[in-house]
Short mmCIF file of C-alpha atoms in Angstrom, two decimals:
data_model
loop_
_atom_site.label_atom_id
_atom_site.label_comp_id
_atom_site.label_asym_id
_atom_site.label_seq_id
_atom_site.Cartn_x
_atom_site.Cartn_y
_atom_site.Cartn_z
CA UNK D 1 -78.64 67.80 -22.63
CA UNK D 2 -77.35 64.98 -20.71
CA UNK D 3 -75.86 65.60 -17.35
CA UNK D 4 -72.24 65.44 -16.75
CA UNK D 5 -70.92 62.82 -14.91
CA UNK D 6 -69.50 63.36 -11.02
CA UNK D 7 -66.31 64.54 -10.27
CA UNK D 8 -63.56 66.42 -10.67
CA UNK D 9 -62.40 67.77 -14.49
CA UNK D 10 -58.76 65.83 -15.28
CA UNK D 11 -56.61 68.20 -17.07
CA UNK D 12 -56.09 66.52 -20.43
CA UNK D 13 -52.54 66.49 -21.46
CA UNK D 14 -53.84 67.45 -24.81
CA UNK D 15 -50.25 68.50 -26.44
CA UNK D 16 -49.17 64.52 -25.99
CA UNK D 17 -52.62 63.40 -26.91
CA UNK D 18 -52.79 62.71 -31.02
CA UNK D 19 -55.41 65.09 -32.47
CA UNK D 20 -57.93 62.88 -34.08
CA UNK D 21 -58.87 61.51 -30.41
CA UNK D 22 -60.04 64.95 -29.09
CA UNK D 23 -60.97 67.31 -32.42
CA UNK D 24 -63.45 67.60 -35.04
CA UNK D 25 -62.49 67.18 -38.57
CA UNK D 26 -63.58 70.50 -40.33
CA UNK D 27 -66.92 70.31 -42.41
CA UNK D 28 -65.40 70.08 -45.45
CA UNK D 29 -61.94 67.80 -45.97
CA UNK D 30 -60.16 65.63 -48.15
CA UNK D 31 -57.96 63.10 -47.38
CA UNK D 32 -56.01 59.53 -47.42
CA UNK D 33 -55.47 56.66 -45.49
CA UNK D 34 -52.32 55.13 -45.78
CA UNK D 35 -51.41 51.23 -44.89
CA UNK D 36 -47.67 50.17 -44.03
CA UNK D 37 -45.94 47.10 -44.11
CA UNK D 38 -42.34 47.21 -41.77
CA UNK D 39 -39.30 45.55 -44.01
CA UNK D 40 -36.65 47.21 -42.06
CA UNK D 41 -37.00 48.16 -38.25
CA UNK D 42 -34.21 49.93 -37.39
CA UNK D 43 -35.06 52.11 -41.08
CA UNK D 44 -38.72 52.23 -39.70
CA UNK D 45 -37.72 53.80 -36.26
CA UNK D 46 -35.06 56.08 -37.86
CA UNK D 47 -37.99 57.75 -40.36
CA UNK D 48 -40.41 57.77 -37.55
CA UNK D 49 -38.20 59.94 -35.99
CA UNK D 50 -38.12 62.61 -38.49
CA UNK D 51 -42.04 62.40 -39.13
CA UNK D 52 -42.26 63.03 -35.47
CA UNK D 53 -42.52 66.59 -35.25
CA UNK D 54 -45.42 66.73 -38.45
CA UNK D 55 -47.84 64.84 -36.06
CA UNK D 56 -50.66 66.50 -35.13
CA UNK D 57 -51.84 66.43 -31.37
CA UNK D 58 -54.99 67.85 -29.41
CA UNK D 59 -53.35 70.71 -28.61
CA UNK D 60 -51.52 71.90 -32.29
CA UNK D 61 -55.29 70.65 -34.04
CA UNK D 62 -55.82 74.81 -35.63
CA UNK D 63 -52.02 75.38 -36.17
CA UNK D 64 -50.94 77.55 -39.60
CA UNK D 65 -50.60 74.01 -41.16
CA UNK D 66 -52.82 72.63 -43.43
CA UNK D 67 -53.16 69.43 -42.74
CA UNK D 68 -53.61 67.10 -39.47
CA UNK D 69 -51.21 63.61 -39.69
CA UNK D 70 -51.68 61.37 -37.27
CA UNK D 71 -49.71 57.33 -37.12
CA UNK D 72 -51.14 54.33 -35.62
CA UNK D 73 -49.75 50.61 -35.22
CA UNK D 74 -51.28 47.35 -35.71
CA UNK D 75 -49.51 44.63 -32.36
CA UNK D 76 -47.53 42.97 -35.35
CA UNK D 77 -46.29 46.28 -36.34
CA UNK D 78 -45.31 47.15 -32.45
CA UNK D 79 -43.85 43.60 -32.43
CA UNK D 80 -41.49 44.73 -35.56
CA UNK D 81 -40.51 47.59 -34.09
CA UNK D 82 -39.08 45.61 -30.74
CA UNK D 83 -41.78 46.23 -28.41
CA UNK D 84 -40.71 43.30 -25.57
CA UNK D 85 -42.98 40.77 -25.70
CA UNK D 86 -44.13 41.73 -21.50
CA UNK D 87 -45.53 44.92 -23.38
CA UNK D 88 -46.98 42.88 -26.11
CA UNK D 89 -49.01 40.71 -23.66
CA UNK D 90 -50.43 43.96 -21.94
CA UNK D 91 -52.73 44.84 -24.83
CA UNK D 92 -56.03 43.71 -24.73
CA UNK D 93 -56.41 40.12 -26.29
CA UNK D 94 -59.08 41.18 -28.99
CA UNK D 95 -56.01 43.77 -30.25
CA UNK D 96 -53.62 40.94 -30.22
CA UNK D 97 -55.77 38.94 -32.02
CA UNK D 98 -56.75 41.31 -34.54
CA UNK D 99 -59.99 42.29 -36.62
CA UNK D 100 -60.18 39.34 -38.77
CA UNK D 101 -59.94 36.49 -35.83
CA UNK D 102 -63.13 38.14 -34.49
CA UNK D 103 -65.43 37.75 -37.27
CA UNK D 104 -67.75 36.11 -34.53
CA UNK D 105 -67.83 38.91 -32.56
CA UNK D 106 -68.47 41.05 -35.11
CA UNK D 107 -71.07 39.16 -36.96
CA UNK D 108 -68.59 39.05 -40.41
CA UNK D 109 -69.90 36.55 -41.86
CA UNK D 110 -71.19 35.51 -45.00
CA UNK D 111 -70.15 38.24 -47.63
CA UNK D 112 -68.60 40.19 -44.95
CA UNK D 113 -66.69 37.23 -44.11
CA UNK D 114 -62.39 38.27 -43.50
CA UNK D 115 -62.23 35.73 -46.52
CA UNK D 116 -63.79 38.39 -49.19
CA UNK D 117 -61.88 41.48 -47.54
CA UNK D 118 -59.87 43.71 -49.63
CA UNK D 119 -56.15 42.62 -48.89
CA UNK D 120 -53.92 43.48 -47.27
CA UNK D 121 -56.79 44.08 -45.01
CA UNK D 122 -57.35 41.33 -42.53
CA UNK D 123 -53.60 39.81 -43.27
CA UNK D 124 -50.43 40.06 -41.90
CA UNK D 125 -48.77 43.29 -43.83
CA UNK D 126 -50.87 45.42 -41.70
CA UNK D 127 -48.20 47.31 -39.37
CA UNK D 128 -48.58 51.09 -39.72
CA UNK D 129 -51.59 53.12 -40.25
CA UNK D 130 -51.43 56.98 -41.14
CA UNK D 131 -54.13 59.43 -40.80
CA UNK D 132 -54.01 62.36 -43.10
CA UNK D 133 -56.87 65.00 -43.43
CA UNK D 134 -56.85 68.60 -44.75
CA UNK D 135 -59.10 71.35 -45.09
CA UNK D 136 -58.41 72.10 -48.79
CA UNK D 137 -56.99 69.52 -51.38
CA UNK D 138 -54.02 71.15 -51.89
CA UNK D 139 -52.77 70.95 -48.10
CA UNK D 140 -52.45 67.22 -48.30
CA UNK D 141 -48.95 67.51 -50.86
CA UNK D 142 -46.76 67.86 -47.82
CA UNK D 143 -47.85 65.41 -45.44
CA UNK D 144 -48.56 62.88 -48.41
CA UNK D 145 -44.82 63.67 -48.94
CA UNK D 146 -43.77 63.28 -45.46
CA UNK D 147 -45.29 59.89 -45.51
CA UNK D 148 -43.58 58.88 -48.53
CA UNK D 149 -40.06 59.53 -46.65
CA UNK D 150 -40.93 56.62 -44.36
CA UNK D 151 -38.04 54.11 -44.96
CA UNK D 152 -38.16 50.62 -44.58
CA UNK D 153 -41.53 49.77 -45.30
CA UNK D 154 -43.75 49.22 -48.34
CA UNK D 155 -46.97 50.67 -48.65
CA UNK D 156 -49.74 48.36 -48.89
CA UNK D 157 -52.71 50.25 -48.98
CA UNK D 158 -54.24 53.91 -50.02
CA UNK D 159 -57.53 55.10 -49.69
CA UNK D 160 -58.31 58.99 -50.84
CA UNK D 161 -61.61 60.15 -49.07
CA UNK D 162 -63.37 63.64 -48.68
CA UNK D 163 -67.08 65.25 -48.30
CA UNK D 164 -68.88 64.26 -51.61
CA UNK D 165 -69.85 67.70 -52.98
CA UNK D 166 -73.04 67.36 -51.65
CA UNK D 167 -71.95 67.40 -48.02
CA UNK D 168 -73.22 64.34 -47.12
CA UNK D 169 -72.42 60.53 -47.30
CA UNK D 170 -73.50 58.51 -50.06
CA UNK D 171 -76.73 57.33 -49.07
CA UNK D 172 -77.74 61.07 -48.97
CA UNK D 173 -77.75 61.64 -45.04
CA UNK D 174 -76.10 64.47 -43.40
CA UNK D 175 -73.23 62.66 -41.49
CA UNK D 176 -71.09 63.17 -38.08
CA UNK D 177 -73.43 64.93 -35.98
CA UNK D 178 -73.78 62.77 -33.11
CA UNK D 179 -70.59 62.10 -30.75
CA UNK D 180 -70.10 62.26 -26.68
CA UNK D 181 -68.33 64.93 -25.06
CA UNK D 182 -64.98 63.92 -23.21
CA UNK D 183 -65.14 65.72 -19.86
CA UNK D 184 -61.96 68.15 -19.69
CA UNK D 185 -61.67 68.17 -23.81
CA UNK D 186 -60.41 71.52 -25.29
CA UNK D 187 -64.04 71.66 -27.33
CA UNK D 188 -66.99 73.46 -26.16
CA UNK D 189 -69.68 70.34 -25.53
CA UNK D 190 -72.61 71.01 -27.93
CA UNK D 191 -76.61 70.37 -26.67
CA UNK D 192 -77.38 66.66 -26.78
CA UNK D 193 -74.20 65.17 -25.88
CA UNK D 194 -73.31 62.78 -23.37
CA UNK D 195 -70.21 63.94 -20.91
CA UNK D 196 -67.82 60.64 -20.17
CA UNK D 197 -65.18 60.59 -18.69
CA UNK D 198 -62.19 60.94 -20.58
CA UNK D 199 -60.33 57.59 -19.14
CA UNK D 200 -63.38 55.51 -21.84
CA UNK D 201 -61.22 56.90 -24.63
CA UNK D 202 -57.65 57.46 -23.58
CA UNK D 203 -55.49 55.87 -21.23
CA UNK D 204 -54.17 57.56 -17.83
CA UNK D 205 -57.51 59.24 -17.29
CA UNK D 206 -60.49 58.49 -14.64
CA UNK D 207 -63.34 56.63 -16.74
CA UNK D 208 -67.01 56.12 -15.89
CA UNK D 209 -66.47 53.93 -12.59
CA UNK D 210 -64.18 56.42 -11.07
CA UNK D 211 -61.16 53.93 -11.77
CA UNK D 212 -57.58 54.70 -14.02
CA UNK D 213 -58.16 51.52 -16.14
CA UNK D 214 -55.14 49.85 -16.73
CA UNK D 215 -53.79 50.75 -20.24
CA UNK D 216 -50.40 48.74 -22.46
CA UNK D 217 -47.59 48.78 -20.10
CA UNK D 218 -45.10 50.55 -19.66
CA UNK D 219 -46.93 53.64 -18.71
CA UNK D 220 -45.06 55.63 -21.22
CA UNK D 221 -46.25 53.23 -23.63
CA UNK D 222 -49.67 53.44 -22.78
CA UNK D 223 -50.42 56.85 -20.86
CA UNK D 224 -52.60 59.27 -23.91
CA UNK D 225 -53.04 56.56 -26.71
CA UNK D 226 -56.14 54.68 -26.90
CA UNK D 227 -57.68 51.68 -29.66
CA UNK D 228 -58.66 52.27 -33.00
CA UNK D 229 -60.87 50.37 -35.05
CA UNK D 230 -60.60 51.15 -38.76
CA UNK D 231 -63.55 49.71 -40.88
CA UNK D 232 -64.00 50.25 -44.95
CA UNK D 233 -67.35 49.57 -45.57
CA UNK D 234 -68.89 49.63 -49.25
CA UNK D 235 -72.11 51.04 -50.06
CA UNK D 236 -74.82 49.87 -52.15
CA UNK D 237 -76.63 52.68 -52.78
CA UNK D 238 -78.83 51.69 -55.95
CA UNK D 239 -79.89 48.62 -53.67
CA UNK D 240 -81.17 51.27 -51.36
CA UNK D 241 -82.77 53.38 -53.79
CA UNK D 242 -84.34 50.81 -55.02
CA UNK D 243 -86.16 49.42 -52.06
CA UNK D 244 -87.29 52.70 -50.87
CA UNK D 245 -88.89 53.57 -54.50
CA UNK D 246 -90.29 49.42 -54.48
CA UNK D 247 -91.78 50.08 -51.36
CA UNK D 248 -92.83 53.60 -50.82
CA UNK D 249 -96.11 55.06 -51.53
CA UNK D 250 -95.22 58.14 -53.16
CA UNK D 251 -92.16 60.43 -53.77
CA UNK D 252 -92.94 62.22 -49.86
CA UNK D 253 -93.24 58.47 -48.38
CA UNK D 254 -89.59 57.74 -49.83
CA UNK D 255 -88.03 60.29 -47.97
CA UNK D 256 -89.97 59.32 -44.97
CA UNK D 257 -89.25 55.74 -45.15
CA UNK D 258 -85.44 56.34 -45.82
CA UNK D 259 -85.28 58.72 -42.20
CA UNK D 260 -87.20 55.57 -40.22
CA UNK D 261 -84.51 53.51 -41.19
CA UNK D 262 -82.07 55.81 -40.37
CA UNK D 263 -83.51 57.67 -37.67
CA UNK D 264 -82.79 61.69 -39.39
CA UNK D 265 -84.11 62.93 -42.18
CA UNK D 266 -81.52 63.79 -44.88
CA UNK D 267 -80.69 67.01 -44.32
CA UNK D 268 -79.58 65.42 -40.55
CA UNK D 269 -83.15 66.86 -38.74
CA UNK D 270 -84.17 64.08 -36.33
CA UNK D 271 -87.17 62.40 -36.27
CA UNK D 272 -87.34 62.82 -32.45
CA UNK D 273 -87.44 66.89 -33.27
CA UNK D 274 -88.98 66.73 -37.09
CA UNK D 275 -91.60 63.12 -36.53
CA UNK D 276 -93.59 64.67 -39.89
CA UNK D 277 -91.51 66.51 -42.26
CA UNK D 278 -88.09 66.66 -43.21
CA UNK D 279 -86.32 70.70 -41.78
CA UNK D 280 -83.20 70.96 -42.98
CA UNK D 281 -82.63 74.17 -40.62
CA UNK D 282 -82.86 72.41 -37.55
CA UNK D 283 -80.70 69.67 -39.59
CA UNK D 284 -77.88 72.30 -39.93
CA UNK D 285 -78.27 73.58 -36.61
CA UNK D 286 -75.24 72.42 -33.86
CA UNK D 287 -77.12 73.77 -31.44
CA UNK D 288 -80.48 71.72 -32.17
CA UNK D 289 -79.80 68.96 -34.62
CA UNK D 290 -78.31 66.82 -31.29
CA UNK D 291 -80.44 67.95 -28.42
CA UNK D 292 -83.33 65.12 -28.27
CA UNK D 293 -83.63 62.29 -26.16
CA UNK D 294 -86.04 59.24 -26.25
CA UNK D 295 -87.50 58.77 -23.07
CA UNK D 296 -90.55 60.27 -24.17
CA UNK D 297 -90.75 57.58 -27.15
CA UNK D 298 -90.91 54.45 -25.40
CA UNK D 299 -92.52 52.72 -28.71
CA UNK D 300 -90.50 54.24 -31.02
CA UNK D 301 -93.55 55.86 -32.73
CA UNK D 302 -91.11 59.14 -33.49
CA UNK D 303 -87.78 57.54 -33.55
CA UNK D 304 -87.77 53.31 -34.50
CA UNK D 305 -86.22 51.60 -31.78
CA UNK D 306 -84.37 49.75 -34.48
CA UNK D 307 -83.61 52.73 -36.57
CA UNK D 308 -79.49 53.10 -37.80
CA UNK D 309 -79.07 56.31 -34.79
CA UNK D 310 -81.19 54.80 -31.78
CA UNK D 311 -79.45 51.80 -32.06
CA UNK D 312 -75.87 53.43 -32.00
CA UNK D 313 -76.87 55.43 -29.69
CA UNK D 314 -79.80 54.64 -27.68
CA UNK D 315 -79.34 57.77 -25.40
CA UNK D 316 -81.31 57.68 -22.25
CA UNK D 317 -83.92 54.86 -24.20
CA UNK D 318 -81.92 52.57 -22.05
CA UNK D 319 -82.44 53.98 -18.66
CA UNK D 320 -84.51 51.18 -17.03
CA UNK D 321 -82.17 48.97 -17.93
CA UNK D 322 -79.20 47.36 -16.01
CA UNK D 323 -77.49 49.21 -19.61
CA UNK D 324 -75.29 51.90 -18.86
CA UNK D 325 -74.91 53.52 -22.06
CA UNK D 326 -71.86 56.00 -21.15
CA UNK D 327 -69.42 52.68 -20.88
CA UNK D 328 -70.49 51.75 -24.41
CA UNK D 329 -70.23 54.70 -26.02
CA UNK D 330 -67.40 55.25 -29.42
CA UNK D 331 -65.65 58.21 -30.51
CA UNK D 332 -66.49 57.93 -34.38
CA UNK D 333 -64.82 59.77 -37.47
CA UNK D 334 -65.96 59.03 -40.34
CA UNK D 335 -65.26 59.54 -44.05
CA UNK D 336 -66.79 59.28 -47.58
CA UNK D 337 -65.04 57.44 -50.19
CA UNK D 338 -65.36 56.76 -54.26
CA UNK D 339 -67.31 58.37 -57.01
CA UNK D 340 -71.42 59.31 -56.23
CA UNK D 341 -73.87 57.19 -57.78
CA UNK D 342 -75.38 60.33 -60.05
CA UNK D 343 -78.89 61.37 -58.89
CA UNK D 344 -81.90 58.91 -59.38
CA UNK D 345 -79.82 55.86 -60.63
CA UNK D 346 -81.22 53.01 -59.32
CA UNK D 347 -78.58 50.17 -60.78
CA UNK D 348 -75.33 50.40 -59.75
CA UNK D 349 -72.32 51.20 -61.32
CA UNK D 350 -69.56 48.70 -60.43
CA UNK D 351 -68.23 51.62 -59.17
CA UNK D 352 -66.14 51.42 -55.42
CA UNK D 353 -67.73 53.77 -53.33
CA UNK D 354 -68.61 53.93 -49.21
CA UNK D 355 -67.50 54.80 -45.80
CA UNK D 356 -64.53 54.63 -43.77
CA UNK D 357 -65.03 54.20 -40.12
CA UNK D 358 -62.77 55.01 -37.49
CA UNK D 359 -63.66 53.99 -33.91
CA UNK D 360 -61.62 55.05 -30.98
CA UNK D 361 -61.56 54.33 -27.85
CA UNK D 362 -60.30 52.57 -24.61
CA UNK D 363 -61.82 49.01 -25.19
CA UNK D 364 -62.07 47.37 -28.35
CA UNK D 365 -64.60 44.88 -26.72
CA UNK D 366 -66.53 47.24 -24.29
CA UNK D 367 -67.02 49.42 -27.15
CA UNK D 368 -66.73 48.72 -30.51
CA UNK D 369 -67.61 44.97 -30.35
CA UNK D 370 -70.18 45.32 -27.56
CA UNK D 371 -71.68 47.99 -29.99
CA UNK D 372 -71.23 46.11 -33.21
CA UNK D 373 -72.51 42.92 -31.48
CA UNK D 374 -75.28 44.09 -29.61
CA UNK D 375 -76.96 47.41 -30.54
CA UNK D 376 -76.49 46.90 -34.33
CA UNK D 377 -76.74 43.09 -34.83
CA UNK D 378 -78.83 41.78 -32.03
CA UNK D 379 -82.36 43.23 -31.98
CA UNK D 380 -83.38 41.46 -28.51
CA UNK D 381 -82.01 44.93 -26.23
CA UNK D 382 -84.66 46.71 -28.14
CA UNK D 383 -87.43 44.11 -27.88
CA UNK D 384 -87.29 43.36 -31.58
CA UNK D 385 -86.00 39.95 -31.84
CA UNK D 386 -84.18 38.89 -34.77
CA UNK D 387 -84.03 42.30 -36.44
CA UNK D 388 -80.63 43.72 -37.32
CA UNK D 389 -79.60 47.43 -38.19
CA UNK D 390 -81.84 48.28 -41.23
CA UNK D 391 -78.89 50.59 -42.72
CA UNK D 392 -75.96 48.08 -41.51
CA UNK D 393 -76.68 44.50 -41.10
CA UNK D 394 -75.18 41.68 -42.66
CA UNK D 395 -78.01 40.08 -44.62
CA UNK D 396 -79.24 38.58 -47.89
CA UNK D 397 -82.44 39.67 -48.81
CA UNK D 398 -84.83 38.49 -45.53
CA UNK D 399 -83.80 41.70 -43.46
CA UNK D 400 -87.13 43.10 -41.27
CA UNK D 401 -87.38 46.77 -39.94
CA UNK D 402 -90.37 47.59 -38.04
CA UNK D 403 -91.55 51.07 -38.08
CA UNK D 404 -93.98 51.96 -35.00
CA UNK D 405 -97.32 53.59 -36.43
CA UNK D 406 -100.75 54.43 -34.82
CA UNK D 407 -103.17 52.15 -35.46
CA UNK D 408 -101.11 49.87 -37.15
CA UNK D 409 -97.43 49.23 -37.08
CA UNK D 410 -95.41 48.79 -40.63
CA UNK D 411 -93.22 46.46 -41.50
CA UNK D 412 -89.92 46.69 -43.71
CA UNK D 413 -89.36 43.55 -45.08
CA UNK D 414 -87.23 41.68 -47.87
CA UNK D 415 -84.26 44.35 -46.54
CA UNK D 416 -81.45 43.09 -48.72
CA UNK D 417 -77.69 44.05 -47.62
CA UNK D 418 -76.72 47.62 -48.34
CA UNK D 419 -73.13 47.84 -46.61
CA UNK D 420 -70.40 45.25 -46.98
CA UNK D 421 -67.47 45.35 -45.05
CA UNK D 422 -64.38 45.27 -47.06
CA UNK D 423 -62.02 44.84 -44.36
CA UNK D 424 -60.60 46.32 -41.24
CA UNK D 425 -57.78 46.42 -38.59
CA UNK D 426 -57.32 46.95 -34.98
CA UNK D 427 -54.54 49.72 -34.28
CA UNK D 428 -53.27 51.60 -31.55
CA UNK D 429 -52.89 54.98 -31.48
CA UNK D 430 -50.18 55.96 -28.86
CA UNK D 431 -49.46 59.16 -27.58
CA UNK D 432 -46.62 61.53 -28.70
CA UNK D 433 -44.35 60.37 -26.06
CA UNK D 434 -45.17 57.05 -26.65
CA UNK D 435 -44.21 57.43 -30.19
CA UNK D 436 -41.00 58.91 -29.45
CA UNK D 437 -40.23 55.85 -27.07
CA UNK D 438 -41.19 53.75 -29.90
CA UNK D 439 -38.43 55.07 -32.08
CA UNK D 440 -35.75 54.64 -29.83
CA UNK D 441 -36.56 50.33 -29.10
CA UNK D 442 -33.64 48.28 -30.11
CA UNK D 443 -34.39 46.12 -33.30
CA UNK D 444 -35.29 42.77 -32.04
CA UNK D 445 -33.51 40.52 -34.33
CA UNK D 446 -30.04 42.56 -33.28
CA UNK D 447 -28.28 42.08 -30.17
CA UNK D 448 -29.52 44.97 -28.18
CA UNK D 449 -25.86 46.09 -26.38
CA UNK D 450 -24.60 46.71 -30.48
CA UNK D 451 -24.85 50.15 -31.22
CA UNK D 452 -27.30 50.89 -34.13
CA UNK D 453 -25.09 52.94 -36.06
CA UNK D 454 -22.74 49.98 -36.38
CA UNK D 455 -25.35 48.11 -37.83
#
């Protein structure tokens, strides 16, 4: 297990802190994304109000109620609600500029250019995002409903998503397993994961250094919320079937090729704990399937150093490096979405399916960009050059993964693209209080002495 970092344990203030930050999603959920546009402020802020008490935070996560609803805003959207424009400039200047404007960051280029996204994705309707996820399909009527009461905006976007009746993502691979432990979080940490300080994630908290880093002013605006990167990501799964049966040696060698890519087996049983065959106990496991480091696989001969989970993660593979891993680090929730590709297909459908990612933290650039950027599209911190994430990388057909082997290495090439982004948005996900705040702000366009009931 990693060590913990120095220092005192904060004292989370987990009943202001919005849910999704701190808590697992249970094993086996269904649920929607929502997209809002703003047409009438002052309607907006009135709504809010009465949605207010149906948000979930850390400390409600395993109430009696079904369901978990949590609200984010994009900077337009905090702009329509009249947040002054001082408080506007405080947010950090990838957030203000949005997901689209950093395409170069992000490496979205080509047919994950913002120019091929899904709208309203990467436009300018973007103002409201809400989170809904339930253990059981029918425990999503009620906050579905409550989100329909919103007045004053349009929605501009739905997305349903769940746990594909197999239980894993649509690739086949077990998913969510890895994930750091915030120091002072109401969850028992589980073997394998990193303790960070809380003040990475959420605002008015201690991070790595030591340091409270400055979060959106004012403090009650900024104190328990944190970034939120929201990615839809389509998969290509006959693509990937296909390569893996074009270039595999046999049925056994499929499987094997598809964990070097990724890094687990299927079933979630890392190579770092399962280098020969596939155990889809220890995949299963909590207590096991995380516990592995790579310290002792300099070469990647268990674990590819470009492999999909070393390079979003590369634990303590890093650690004679001026890399300090812990600062980089992502809170990730992820979620299946669309019909599966049945079993064996290997052309596709036309069918939408694929992944939603949410990324949260307390730096859009420090973390999700820096990760994006550098651990998945650059191959040079891993000594492999021009190689990109074998699972995720933007590419047309000349994609190279190189798989370790004694006495001679392999090499994955011809890797066409098997993810395309669809489109994204930076959000921010404030704390309770914060939200509350946000509700009472004077319209903008209205002269802020006039009372808003004489509106």
């Amino acid at each position: 297990m990693s060590e913990p970092t120095a220092g005192a344990v904060p004292t989370l203030e987990l009943a202001d802190i919005q849910g999704t930050v701190l808590r697992r999603r249970p094993d086996d959920y269904h649920g929607t994304y929502l997209l809002y546009r703003i047409d009438d402020p002052a309607a907006t802020k009135r709504s809010l109000r009465a949605v207010l008490p149906k948000i979930t935070s850390a400390a409600d996560w395993e109430s009696p109620r079904p369901f978990t609803l949590n609200v984010a805003f994009s900077h337009q959207g905090l702009a329509r609600l009249g947040v002054p424009p001082e408080s506007l400039a405080s947010f950090a200047p990838e957030f203000q500029a949005g997901m689209a404007s950093r395409k170069e960051v992000l490496g979205d280029s080509g047919a994950n250019d913002p120019a091929h996204w899904t709208p309203p994705l990467g436009g300018p309707e973007v103002h409201i995002g809400v989170m809904i996820i339930s253990g059981r399909p029918d425990g999503l009527r009620e906050p579905v409903e409550a989100a329909r009461q919103l007045a004053g905006v349009s929605l501009v976007y739905r997305l349903d998503v769940g746990v594909p009746v197999t239980g894993r993502e649509h690739f086949g691979f077990r998913d969510g397993i890895s994930g750091p432990y915030l120091i002072g979080s109401v969850e028992e940490p589980l073997p394998g994961q990193d303790h960070v300080q809380p003040g990475e994630f959420v605002f008015g908290y201690p991070d790595e250094s030591g340091a409270v880093p400055n979060g959106p002013a004012p403090e009650v605006l900024g104190r328990n919320g944190c970034y939120l990167a929201f990615r839809q990501l389509h998969a290509d799964v006959a693509a990937f079937r296909r390569y893996l049966r074009e270039h595999a040696r046999s049925p056994e060698d499929e499987e094997l090729l598809a964990a070097k890519v990724v890094g687990r087996w299927r079933s979630g049983a890392p190579l770092a704990l399962a280098p020969e065959h596939d155990d889809p106990d220890l995949g299963a496991d909590p207590l096991r399937n995380n516990d592995f480091r790579y310290r002792d696989d300099p070469r990647g001969l268990l674990v590819p150093c470009g492999s999909h989970i070393r390079r979003a993660n590369p634990r303590d593979g890093l650690a004679d490096t001026v890399v300090q891993t812990r600062i980089h680090r992502v809170l990730r929730r992820g979620a299946a979405y669309g019909p599966l590709l049945p079993e064996g297909v290997l052309e596709d459908d036309g069918a939408e399916r694929g992944i939603i990612f949410v990324f949260m933290g307390a730096s859009l650039s420090r973390q999700f960009e820096f990760v994006q950027q550098v651990w998945l599209n650059d191959g040079d911190f891993a000594g492999l050059g021009a190689e990109q994430d074998p699972l995720v990388g933007n590419r047309d057909g000349a994609g190279v993964h190189t798989v370790p082997a004694r006495p001679v290495r392999r090499r994955l090439t011809g890797l066409p693209r098997f993810v395309t982004v669809r489109g994204g948005e930076y959000l921010f996900l404030p704390g309770l209080t914060a939200l509350e705040w946000l509700t009472t702000l004077p319209d903008p366009t209205v002269d802020p002495s006039t009372p808003e009931d004489t509106k």
